[in-house]
Amino acid sequence: MATTDIHLHQDVHHHDDHEEHEHHEGNFWTTYIFSQDHKIIAKQFLITGIFWALLGGTLSVIFRLQLGFPDMNLDWLKPVLGGWITPEGKLDPEFYLALVTMHGTIMVFFVLTAGLSGTFSNFLIPLQIGARDMASGFMNMLSYWFFFISSVIMFVSLFLETGPAGGGWTVYPPLSALPQAIKGSGLGMTLWLVAMAFFIASSLLGSINYITTVINMRTKGMSFTRMPLTIWAFFFTAIIGVLSFPVLFAAALLLIFDRSFGTSFYLSDIYIGGEALAHDGGSPILFQHLFWFLGHPEVYIVLLPALGLSSEIIATNSRKPIFGYKAMIGSMLFIAILSFIVWAHHMFVTGMNPFLGSIFMLLTLIIAVPSAVKIFNYVTTLWKGNIHFTPGMLFSIGLVSFFLTGGITGIFLGNSAIDIQLHDTYFVVAHFHLVMGSASFFGMMAGVYHWFPKMFGRMMNPTLGYIHFWLTFVGVYMVFFPMHYIGIAGFPRRYYSWTNFETFNGFTDLNMLVSIAAILTLASQFIFLFNFFYSMFRGRLAPINPWDSTTLEWTTPRNPGHGNWVGEIPSVYRWPYDYSKPGAKEDYIPQHIPYSETPESNLPHENDLIKLESSNGSGAIVVEGDKH
């Protein structure tokens, strides 16, 4: 017998004030620049994220030239890099550190956090839960402009005479805490810390807004168990962000104190040029604890939105209900909780107590269980589905592939005894680039291809989308698969030059292959770039519901204005995955279609709900069969 979930909605003003919200007349500045419309803000995050992705990818290709072709003369880069190319035609060693630092920072924070979550949380939350806008449009606008200020500061740091921050994207002290240590610890590091402070403020403003909107602004009938998995993913991501980003802010603040005000939170017994510094009593390990308390939840701040987008896209294009809806929600909840208690697996080599290491190892390996549940459910959803291989669907399947292959190597690294051998090798680089970087990037691409028609009212070119997918998919595996092998063989990460080591000269060809693949993969992104901007203005007009989807965003006009729906917001009567329902006239039934209109496909408990539909007005009680 079905259990029931009784969901009470009181008379919420945003359902009745649509006339007030439908038309927001404004000038160019208030409509497109300082807009409070969640859709415009989402596009601002997306365009800024695309800019940063290209820049971050370009930085990686520059340092891959150094690693893959150590004997190449790079004088041809002097017009761009100037003094960072040595008189011998090589990349300056300190600039190499700066490139690696900025590449990591840009991709993790500015692309995969702001570009992914900022875009799709903003764009989809109001549209999919049936809200006019975010809970606070002004806070939403501030969130983007804090991110923009952060972006400007980080971008300016690239042009400093002493170069940008050079302590790695994790900015471990004491290197980052001593301005006199290297060029990259000077003004560039100060600007890095200031930029990250603005970025954290942006993230917190956005996350608080997302949580409030999901809890308070769902339309009539949209109970929690009728929300699409995209919204669940954004909801959990926002909660993780609110709890973890303040810890990074605290870590950065203490680092600023150590750098500029003579404190010793992270410094002790430091000698420079044979002279002892005044710092005493601090511990650089404290910074690692604070950083990774954000750093590991950050993996899921990046990954969960991508998994949520892929859940929606895979169900839609398989023409099947998502397998294990509640198991998917439960696995995301379990991942969110576990993400806060595994941070020290990044610190097995810091000399921690082996007993403590074994506890973190156990918790780390347990996180494989909810991850495996998600992969199993994706594969089962695809199984015997009527699959439509759209570009968005291909990128979603690519995400599942990367999540699986990258996740398996995580089991190796979660074992403390093995991690101590592999920690400072390219095996770690390969692992997190597959499971976090590439998987999340593919989720972001899937989201762009799938929701582009709703963002811009036009269709992207699918042929260019297929070419983009296959070049990127093959390219990513060609970049990161060989890294596993050289990592197991002991090839160290973070080394600017390895040709002086006889041991590593056997890896010349693999390093060259990785660098060539990286160049080709970056080049293939220009296919996407052309497709994106050309289609925005010249693509064919999109149908209202191009993918025959069930969720609410496809009930809005082709180019929805501020307020999203003309007239009343649709009520919700069913869960979001009624695809290929036996007896139905079509292979999808949208969420806003009442059961009274689909008697031919209703299950027995759904027929019982028809008599309650008439009461689904202001202050209605919606009773929902818990069948899914």
XYZ file of C-alpha atoms in Angstrom:
628
model
C 0.000 0.000 0.000
C 1.280 3.441 -0.851
C 2.247 5.680 1.986
C 1.202 9.299 1.676
C 3.186 12.470 1.899
C 0.898 15.310 2.981
C 2.239 18.617 1.806
C 0.595 21.799 3.035
C 0.991 25.022 1.118
C -0.378 28.161 2.635
C -1.430 31.087 0.502
C 1.921 32.189 -0.853
C 1.984 35.695 -2.275
C 4.190 34.842 -5.231
C 1.374 32.826 -6.790
C -1.019 35.737 -6.818
C 1.161 38.671 -7.676
C 2.109 37.538 -11.160
C 0.733 40.669 -12.747
C 3.142 42.627 -10.629
C 6.091 40.500 -11.763
C 5.372 39.859 -15.412
C 6.762 43.099 -16.770
C 9.822 44.786 -15.359
C 10.513 47.721 -17.606
C 14.072 48.961 -17.337
C 16.959 50.400 -19.299
C 19.899 48.446 -20.728
C 21.858 48.640 -17.463
C 19.115 47.283 -15.204
C 18.003 44.668 -17.755
C 21.347 43.186 -18.825
C 24.119 44.423 -16.536
C 22.771 44.945 -13.005
C 19.849 42.635 -13.599
C 17.934 40.946 -10.793
C 16.389 38.405 -13.179
C 17.769 34.965 -12.299
C 17.983 33.983 -16.003
C 20.171 36.971 -16.942
C 22.371 36.400 -13.887
C 22.753 32.735 -14.888
C 23.910 33.820 -18.360
C 26.383 36.254 -16.786
C 27.855 33.411 -14.716
C 27.983 31.191 -17.808
C 29.731 33.693 -20.107
C 32.249 34.583 -17.370
C 32.815 30.879 -16.684
C 33.456 30.206 -20.392
C 36.043 33.012 -20.461
C 37.810 31.530 -17.436
C 37.653 27.981 -18.852
C 39.452 29.097 -22.003
C 42.056 30.995 -20.007
C 42.582 28.147 -17.523
C 42.875 25.640 -20.366
C 45.378 27.850 -22.176
C 47.570 28.076 -19.051
C 47.595 24.273 -18.815
C 48.712 23.953 -22.447
C 51.597 26.372 -21.805
C 52.982 24.304 -18.932
C 52.278 21.066 -20.830
C 54.588 22.425 -23.579
C 57.322 22.592 -20.954
C 56.603 19.054 -19.707
C 55.992 17.357 -23.046
C 58.720 19.106 -25.055
C 61.458 19.999 -22.518
C 64.001 20.756 -25.258
C 61.689 23.010 -27.307
C 62.691 26.647 -27.771
C 59.745 28.772 -26.554
C 60.993 32.145 -27.810
C 57.882 32.309 -30.021
C 55.866 32.826 -26.815
C 57.853 35.946 -25.849
C 55.336 38.384 -27.391
C 52.768 36.992 -24.948
C 54.821 35.960 -21.910
C 57.661 38.475 -22.190
C 60.269 38.090 -19.459
C 58.816 34.792 -18.276
C 60.653 33.146 -21.165
C 64.340 32.839 -20.179
C 67.182 33.912 -22.519
C 67.664 30.197 -23.280
C 64.099 30.031 -24.624
C 62.683 28.070 -21.670
C 59.764 28.745 -19.350
C 60.890 30.494 -16.149
C 60.709 27.931 -13.296
C 58.870 30.323 -10.971
C 56.368 31.164 -13.708
C 55.751 27.425 -14.144
C 54.640 27.313 -10.495
C 52.415 30.338 -11.095
C 50.812 28.700 -14.155
C 49.997 25.533 -12.208
C 48.619 27.627 -9.325
C 46.392 29.774 -11.498
C 45.219 26.846 -13.641
C 44.028 24.970 -10.543
C 42.413 28.023 -8.949
C 40.630 29.074 -12.128
C 39.288 25.646 -13.033
C 38.182 24.561 -9.542
C 36.676 27.807 -8.294
C 35.926 30.111 -11.224
C 34.813 27.526 -13.791
C 33.481 24.454 -12.002
C 32.053 26.237 -8.958
C 30.874 29.638 -10.212
C 30.544 28.725 -13.894
C 28.650 25.474 -13.250
C 26.695 25.961 -10.031
C 26.266 29.707 -10.504
C 24.803 29.179 -13.967
C 22.466 26.254 -13.479
C 21.383 26.816 -9.863
C 20.353 30.324 -10.865
C 18.745 29.339 -14.117
C 16.880 26.180 -13.132
C 15.815 26.512 -9.489
C 13.004 29.069 -10.053
C 11.990 27.528 -13.396
C 11.820 23.936 -12.138
C 10.132 24.586 -8.771
C 7.643 27.101 -10.205
C 8.862 30.422 -8.787
C 8.870 33.894 -10.312
C 12.489 34.449 -9.334
C 14.956 33.795 -6.534
C 13.979 34.653 -2.976
C 16.178 37.765 -3.186
C 16.924 39.171 -6.622
C 19.206 41.817 -5.114
C 21.308 39.233 -3.246
C 21.475 37.237 -6.464
C 22.786 40.242 -8.359
C 25.344 40.898 -5.608
C 26.458 37.271 -5.825
C 27.425 37.694 -9.466
C 29.111 41.070 -9.005
C 31.189 39.825 -6.082
C 32.295 37.020 -8.405
C 33.030 39.561 -11.136
C 35.160 41.675 -8.755
C 36.975 38.504 -7.692
C 37.558 37.657 -11.375
C 38.959 41.119 -12.146
C 41.387 40.975 -9.199
C 42.568 37.461 -10.150
C 42.938 38.480 -13.798
C 44.936 41.609 -12.899
C 47.328 39.460 -10.844
C 48.393 37.694 -14.061
C 50.035 40.923 -15.271
C 52.116 41.761 -12.208
C 55.863 42.157 -12.721
C 56.465 39.543 -10.038
C 53.786 37.276 -11.467
C 50.606 35.798 -9.995
C 50.395 33.546 -6.939
C 52.901 30.682 -7.135
C 52.274 28.423 -4.153
C 50.028 25.855 -5.841
C 46.220 26.129 -5.936
C 46.200 24.890 -2.314
C 48.560 27.784 -1.322
C 50.219 25.827 1.503
C 52.284 27.827 3.983
C 55.082 28.500 4.711
C 55.702 29.175 0.993
C 52.518 31.243 0.676
C 52.956 32.914 4.070
C 56.386 34.453 3.416
C 56.286 37.259 0.814
C 60.074 37.093 0.504
C 60.168 33.355 -0.278
C 59.649 33.468 -4.061
C 58.217 35.965 -6.556
C 54.879 34.149 -6.514
C 54.563 34.713 -2.766
C 54.580 38.489 -3.139
C 51.838 40.800 -4.377
C 50.390 38.031 -6.567
C 49.608 35.941 -3.480
C 48.040 38.949 -1.734
C 45.742 39.526 -4.697
C 44.929 35.793 -4.788
C 43.777 35.945 -1.163
C 41.716 39.101 -1.718
C 40.126 37.620 -4.853
C 39.229 34.437 -2.963
C 37.644 36.477 -0.156
C 35.312 38.108 -2.720
C 34.687 34.725 -4.329
C 33.684 33.163 -1.003
C 31.303 36.076 -0.320
C 29.753 35.493 -3.758
C 29.372 31.771 -3.113
C 27.743 32.292 0.289
C 25.279 34.886 -1.031
C 24.281 32.528 -3.811
C 24.001 29.436 -1.591
C 21.809 31.132 1.015
C 19.546 32.322 -1.791
C 19.282 28.863 -3.362
C 18.395 27.188 -0.049
C 15.770 29.807 0.812
C 14.210 29.639 -2.640
C 13.915 25.845 -2.672
C 12.397 25.679 0.804
C 9.972 28.606 0.544
C 9.043 29.288 -3.062
C 7.862 26.012 -4.582
C 4.622 26.230 -6.537
C 1.365 24.549 -5.481
C 1.770 20.786 -5.411
C 5.578 20.852 -5.674
C 6.388 18.766 -2.609
C 9.993 17.794 -1.934
C 9.381 14.345 -3.419
C 8.167 15.923 -6.652
C 11.283 18.020 -7.182
C 13.559 17.058 -10.096
C 16.933 15.596 -9.093
C 18.577 18.746 -10.457
C 16.960 20.770 -7.675
C 17.939 18.218 -5.026
C 21.534 18.411 -6.268
C 21.604 22.234 -6.183
C 19.966 22.181 -2.729
C 22.575 19.832 -1.220
C 25.383 21.702 -2.993
C 24.251 25.013 -1.480
C 24.110 23.488 2.010
C 27.641 22.086 1.619
C 28.862 25.502 0.427
C 27.311 27.383 3.350
C 28.951 25.038 5.841
C 32.403 24.731 4.248
C 33.353 27.998 2.505
C 33.515 30.020 5.764
C 36.300 27.652 6.911
C 38.368 28.526 3.834
C 37.667 32.197 4.526
C 39.028 31.747 8.053
C 42.111 29.957 6.704
C 42.760 32.756 4.195
C 42.253 35.427 6.867
C 44.802 33.813 9.172
C 47.199 33.543 6.224
C 46.786 37.276 5.573
C 47.567 37.920 9.260
C 50.735 35.809 9.044
C 51.817 37.538 5.848
C 51.086 41.125 6.795
C 50.692 41.503 10.569
C 53.460 39.352 12.044
C 51.286 36.640 13.575
C 52.369 32.979 13.682
C 49.307 30.845 13.052
C 51.087 28.760 10.404
C 54.758 29.646 10.930
C 57.435 28.370 13.295
C 61.198 27.816 13.202
C 61.635 29.380 9.748
C 65.136 30.191 8.489
C 65.805 32.247 5.367
C 69.398 32.717 4.245
C 70.593 31.253 7.535
C 68.708 33.849 9.536
C 65.900 32.812 11.912
C 62.589 34.616 11.535
C 60.679 35.843 14.570
C 57.718 33.496 13.972
C 57.253 30.807 16.587
C 54.564 28.323 17.649
C 52.515 28.029 14.467
C 51.835 24.945 12.358
C 51.501 24.724 8.580
C 49.513 21.518 9.141
C 46.728 23.655 10.689
C 46.286 25.358 7.323
C 45.997 21.988 5.599
C 43.231 20.939 7.987
C 41.339 24.186 7.381
C 41.896 24.148 3.632
C 40.841 20.532 3.119
C 37.811 20.935 5.350
C 36.605 23.062 2.459
C 38.699 21.255 -0.159
C 36.970 17.893 -0.007
C 33.393 19.225 0.230
C 34.463 21.409 -2.711
C 34.821 18.224 -4.797
C 31.090 17.638 -4.300
C 30.187 21.330 -4.636
C 31.631 20.860 -8.120
C 30.346 17.334 -8.781
C 26.795 17.231 -7.383
C 25.329 19.882 -9.740
C 26.850 18.012 -12.699
C 25.331 14.744 -11.446
C 21.959 16.458 -10.980
C 21.983 17.838 -14.519
C 22.954 14.439 -15.904
C 20.156 12.720 -13.952
C 17.587 14.928 -15.674
C 19.172 14.616 -19.117
C 19.632 10.823 -18.942
C 16.016 10.232 -17.849
C 14.669 12.590 -20.530
C 16.711 11.090 -23.359
C 16.264 7.481 -22.257
C 12.491 8.093 -22.315
C 12.350 6.230 -19.003
C 11.714 7.233 -15.385
C 14.958 7.687 -13.497
C 15.741 4.424 -11.748
C 15.691 4.698 -7.941
C 14.570 8.330 -7.501
C 14.668 8.144 -3.702
C 17.923 6.169 -3.726
C 19.434 8.983 -5.820
C 18.314 11.574 -3.273
C 19.576 9.402 -0.414
C 22.951 8.880 -2.080
C 23.378 12.640 -2.581
C 22.483 13.235 1.075
C 24.932 10.540 2.200
C 27.673 11.975 -0.045
C 27.011 15.471 1.357
C 27.368 14.224 4.952
C 30.436 12.057 4.292
C 32.170 14.852 2.386
C 32.719 16.676 5.702
C 34.427 13.792 7.506
C 37.001 12.567 4.989
C 39.184 15.668 4.504
C 42.331 14.195 6.089
C 42.741 11.615 3.311
C 44.532 14.493 1.552
C 46.988 14.529 4.460
C 48.149 10.912 4.880
C 51.726 12.052 4.141
C 51.775 14.749 6.841
C 52.848 12.270 9.503
C 49.422 11.847 11.061
C 48.781 9.132 13.612
C 48.266 5.861 11.664
C 45.180 5.052 13.767
C 43.612 8.380 12.767
C 44.623 7.674 9.187
C 42.830 4.326 9.295
C 39.586 6.040 10.421
C 39.760 8.539 7.562
C 40.617 5.697 5.208
C 37.509 3.764 6.264
C 35.236 6.812 5.870
C 36.790 7.563 2.478
C 36.161 4.054 1.178
C 32.554 4.168 2.441
C 31.872 7.172 0.194
C 32.309 4.803 -2.745
C 28.966 3.194 -1.812
C 26.604 6.126 -2.574
C 28.744 6.952 -5.613
C 28.276 3.380 -6.879
C 24.518 3.670 -6.253
C 24.408 6.676 -8.565
C 26.370 4.924 -11.317
C 24.205 1.796 -10.998
C 21.048 3.899 -11.261
C 22.329 5.738 -14.330
C 23.195 2.487 -16.091
C 19.840 0.958 -15.126
C 17.998 4.016 -16.433
C 19.824 3.648 -19.745
C 19.183 -0.118 -19.881
C 16.625 -0.930 -22.604
C 15.690 2.729 -22.898
C 14.593 4.373 -26.129
C 17.766 6.414 -26.107
C 18.012 9.706 -27.990
C 21.696 10.455 -28.468
C 21.588 14.246 -28.328
C 24.853 16.100 -27.635
C 23.625 16.715 -24.077
C 22.952 12.993 -23.628
C 26.426 12.056 -24.915
C 28.093 14.468 -22.491
C 25.992 13.018 -19.650
C 27.071 9.480 -20.535
C 30.650 10.784 -20.751
C 30.251 12.111 -17.208
C 29.196 8.632 -16.004
C 32.275 7.155 -17.707
C 34.674 9.641 -16.073
C 32.934 9.333 -12.699
C 33.426 5.563 -12.837
C 37.029 5.429 -14.076
C 38.160 8.323 -11.891
C 36.252 6.948 -8.895
C 37.953 3.558 -9.116
C 41.385 5.183 -8.795
C 40.022 7.001 -5.740
C 39.764 3.621 -4.002
C 43.531 3.230 -4.490
C 44.255 6.678 -3.083
C 41.804 6.281 -0.212
C 44.024 3.506 1.140
C 46.626 5.259 3.302
C 49.406 2.707 2.714
C 49.060 3.011 -1.070
C 48.496 6.769 -1.006
C 51.815 7.379 0.752
C 53.523 5.869 -2.308
C 51.313 7.564 -4.911
C 50.528 10.917 -3.276
C 53.180 13.052 -4.962
C 52.910 11.370 -8.358
C 50.885 11.944 -11.509
C 48.494 9.196 -10.400
C 46.793 11.789 -8.164
C 46.680 14.320 -11.012
C 45.001 11.734 -13.248
C 42.514 10.738 -10.515
C 41.122 14.125 -9.630
C 41.140 15.459 -13.181
C 38.943 12.547 -14.256
C 36.581 12.246 -11.297
C 36.205 15.920 -10.474
C 37.493 18.063 -13.321
C 36.469 16.198 -16.462
C 33.268 14.653 -15.056
C 32.017 18.043 -13.842
C 33.077 19.771 -17.053
C 31.100 17.206 -19.047
C 28.093 17.765 -16.780
C 28.379 21.501 -17.439
C 28.588 20.920 -21.208
C 25.594 18.558 -21.051
C 23.618 21.251 -19.246
C 24.526 23.915 -21.807
C 23.503 21.745 -24.775
C 20.266 20.602 -23.082
C 19.020 23.939 -21.692
C 20.412 26.229 -24.413
C 16.947 26.338 -26.105
C 15.419 27.634 -22.871
C 18.277 30.089 -22.236
C 18.346 31.689 -25.681
C 15.244 30.437 -27.525
C 17.364 28.822 -30.242
C 18.884 25.404 -30.952
C 22.602 24.643 -31.076
C 23.946 22.794 -34.111
C 23.861 19.072 -33.157
C 26.514 18.008 -35.696
C 29.045 20.417 -34.213
C 27.940 19.150 -30.794
C 28.759 15.542 -31.757
C 32.182 16.539 -33.127
C 32.858 18.545 -29.959
C 31.887 15.585 -27.764
C 33.993 12.934 -29.472
C 37.124 15.089 -29.771
C 36.849 16.136 -26.121
C 35.966 12.664 -24.808
C 38.847 10.928 -26.591
C 41.189 13.837 -25.841
C 40.503 13.783 -22.087
C 41.204 10.058 -21.854
C 44.392 10.490 -23.909
C 45.539 13.207 -21.514
C 44.790 11.507 -18.212
C 44.951 7.754 -18.834
C 48.741 7.719 -19.463
C 49.229 9.738 -16.266
C 48.068 6.734 -14.231
C 50.896 4.626 -15.638
C 53.671 7.157 -15.168
C 52.286 7.892 -11.690
C 52.428 4.260 -10.596
C 55.992 4.197 -11.921
C 56.806 7.075 -9.562
C 56.823 10.097 -11.907
C 56.530 13.101 -9.547
C 53.996 15.897 -9.937
C 54.867 19.595 -9.464
C 58.308 19.159 -11.073
C 59.185 21.884 -13.542
C 61.877 19.780 -15.213
C 62.477 16.034 -15.093
C 65.127 15.560 -17.785
C 67.958 15.635 -15.233
C 66.689 12.380 -13.730
C 67.855 9.281 -15.603
C 64.966 7.324 -14.078
C 62.302 9.448 -15.746
C 63.752 9.673 -19.259
C 61.757 6.583 -20.201
C 58.568 8.654 -19.954
C 59.500 11.152 -22.675
C 57.105 9.684 -25.244
C 54.143 9.445 -22.844
C 54.659 13.023 -21.722
C 54.739 14.129 -25.347
C 51.498 12.195 -26.039
C 49.794 13.848 -23.056
C 50.861 17.314 -24.197
C 49.720 16.779 -27.810
C 46.367 15.447 -26.559
C 45.994 18.469 -24.260
C 46.598 20.862 -27.162
C 44.059 19.057 -29.376
C 41.485 18.920 -26.570
C 41.781 22.658 -25.970
C 41.543 23.329 -29.718
C 38.310 21.304 -29.934
C 36.675 23.659 -27.431
C 36.675 26.359 -30.117
C 34.132 24.233 -32.006
C 31.855 24.586 -28.993
C 32.645 28.282 -28.723
C 31.627 28.919 -32.338
C 28.500 26.772 -31.962
C 27.514 28.546 -28.746
C 27.815 32.146 -29.926
C 26.643 31.533 -33.491
C 23.559 29.619 -32.316
C 22.763 32.310 -29.770
C 22.021 34.727 -32.620
C 21.603 32.611 -35.766
C 20.498 29.164 -34.573
C 17.086 27.877 -35.649
C 14.225 28.855 -33.370
C 13.640 26.299 -30.640
C 10.299 24.556 -30.085
C 8.714 25.315 -26.704
C 9.612 21.803 -25.460
C 12.316 20.474 -27.814
C 13.174 17.361 -25.771
C 9.580 16.395 -24.791
C 10.473 16.932 -21.144
C 8.146 16.749 -18.158
C 9.505 19.520 -15.926
C 8.052 23.005 -15.440
C 10.670 25.102 -17.228
C 9.292 23.877 -20.576
C 5.847 25.332 -19.786
C 7.206 28.894 -20.017
C 7.282 30.927 -23.270
C 10.227 30.434 -25.642
C 11.919 33.545 -24.233
C 10.406 33.989 -20.767
C 10.480 37.491 -19.317
C 11.218 38.481 -15.739
C 8.605 36.510 -13.829
C 8.887 33.443 -16.101
C 5.197 32.648 -16.645
C 2.564 34.838 -18.264
C -0.440 34.486 -15.984
C -0.653 32.011 -13.140
C 2.179 29.626 -12.318
C 1.218 26.017 -13.179
C 0.369 23.688 -10.288
C 2.147 20.360 -9.989
C 0.271 17.049 -9.782
C 2.886 14.360 -10.304
C 6.581 13.490 -9.982
C 9.023 14.711 -12.664
C 9.786 11.421 -14.431
C 6.542 10.150 -16.000
C 8.186 8.884 -19.181
C 6.892 5.955 -21.301
C 4.073 5.298 -18.859
C 2.022 2.247 -19.932
C -1.300 3.304 -21.459
C -0.333 6.964 -21.912
C -1.113 8.695 -25.230
C 2.436 10.084 -25.471
C 5.728 8.887 -24.012
C 5.842 11.727 -21.483
C 3.339 13.365 -19.140
C 4.379 16.829 -17.863
C 4.242 17.559 -14.139
C 1.438 20.096 -14.508
C -1.007 17.659 -16.148
C -3.647 16.518 -13.574
C -4.382 12.826 -13.095
C -7.968 13.537 -14.144
C -6.700 14.169 -17.689
C -4.787 10.863 -17.929
C -7.231 8.155 -16.757
C -5.873 5.686 -19.314
C -2.413 5.565 -17.652
C -3.183 6.172 -13.979
C -2.152 3.672 -11.342
C -4.819 2.755 -8.754
C -3.467 5.116 -6.081
C -3.302 7.927 -8.661
C -7.005 7.557 -9.428
C -7.616 8.078 -5.699
C -5.890 11.486 -5.980
C -8.270 12.820 -8.651
C -10.910 13.825 -6.100
C -8.301 15.889 -4.263
C -7.343 17.901 -7.350
C -10.403 20.125 -7.061
C -9.172 21.324 -3.672
C -5.750 22.164 -5.087
C -6.256 25.894 -4.824
C -5.032 28.429 -2.352
C -3.947 26.646 0.818
C -4.473 23.264 -0.858
C -3.447 19.963 0.577
C -1.780 17.767 -2.006
C -1.621 14.083 -1.167
C 1.062 12.252 -3.039
C 1.404 8.493 -3.438
C 4.900 7.479 -2.421
C 5.410 5.024 -5.271
C 8.680 6.274 -6.673
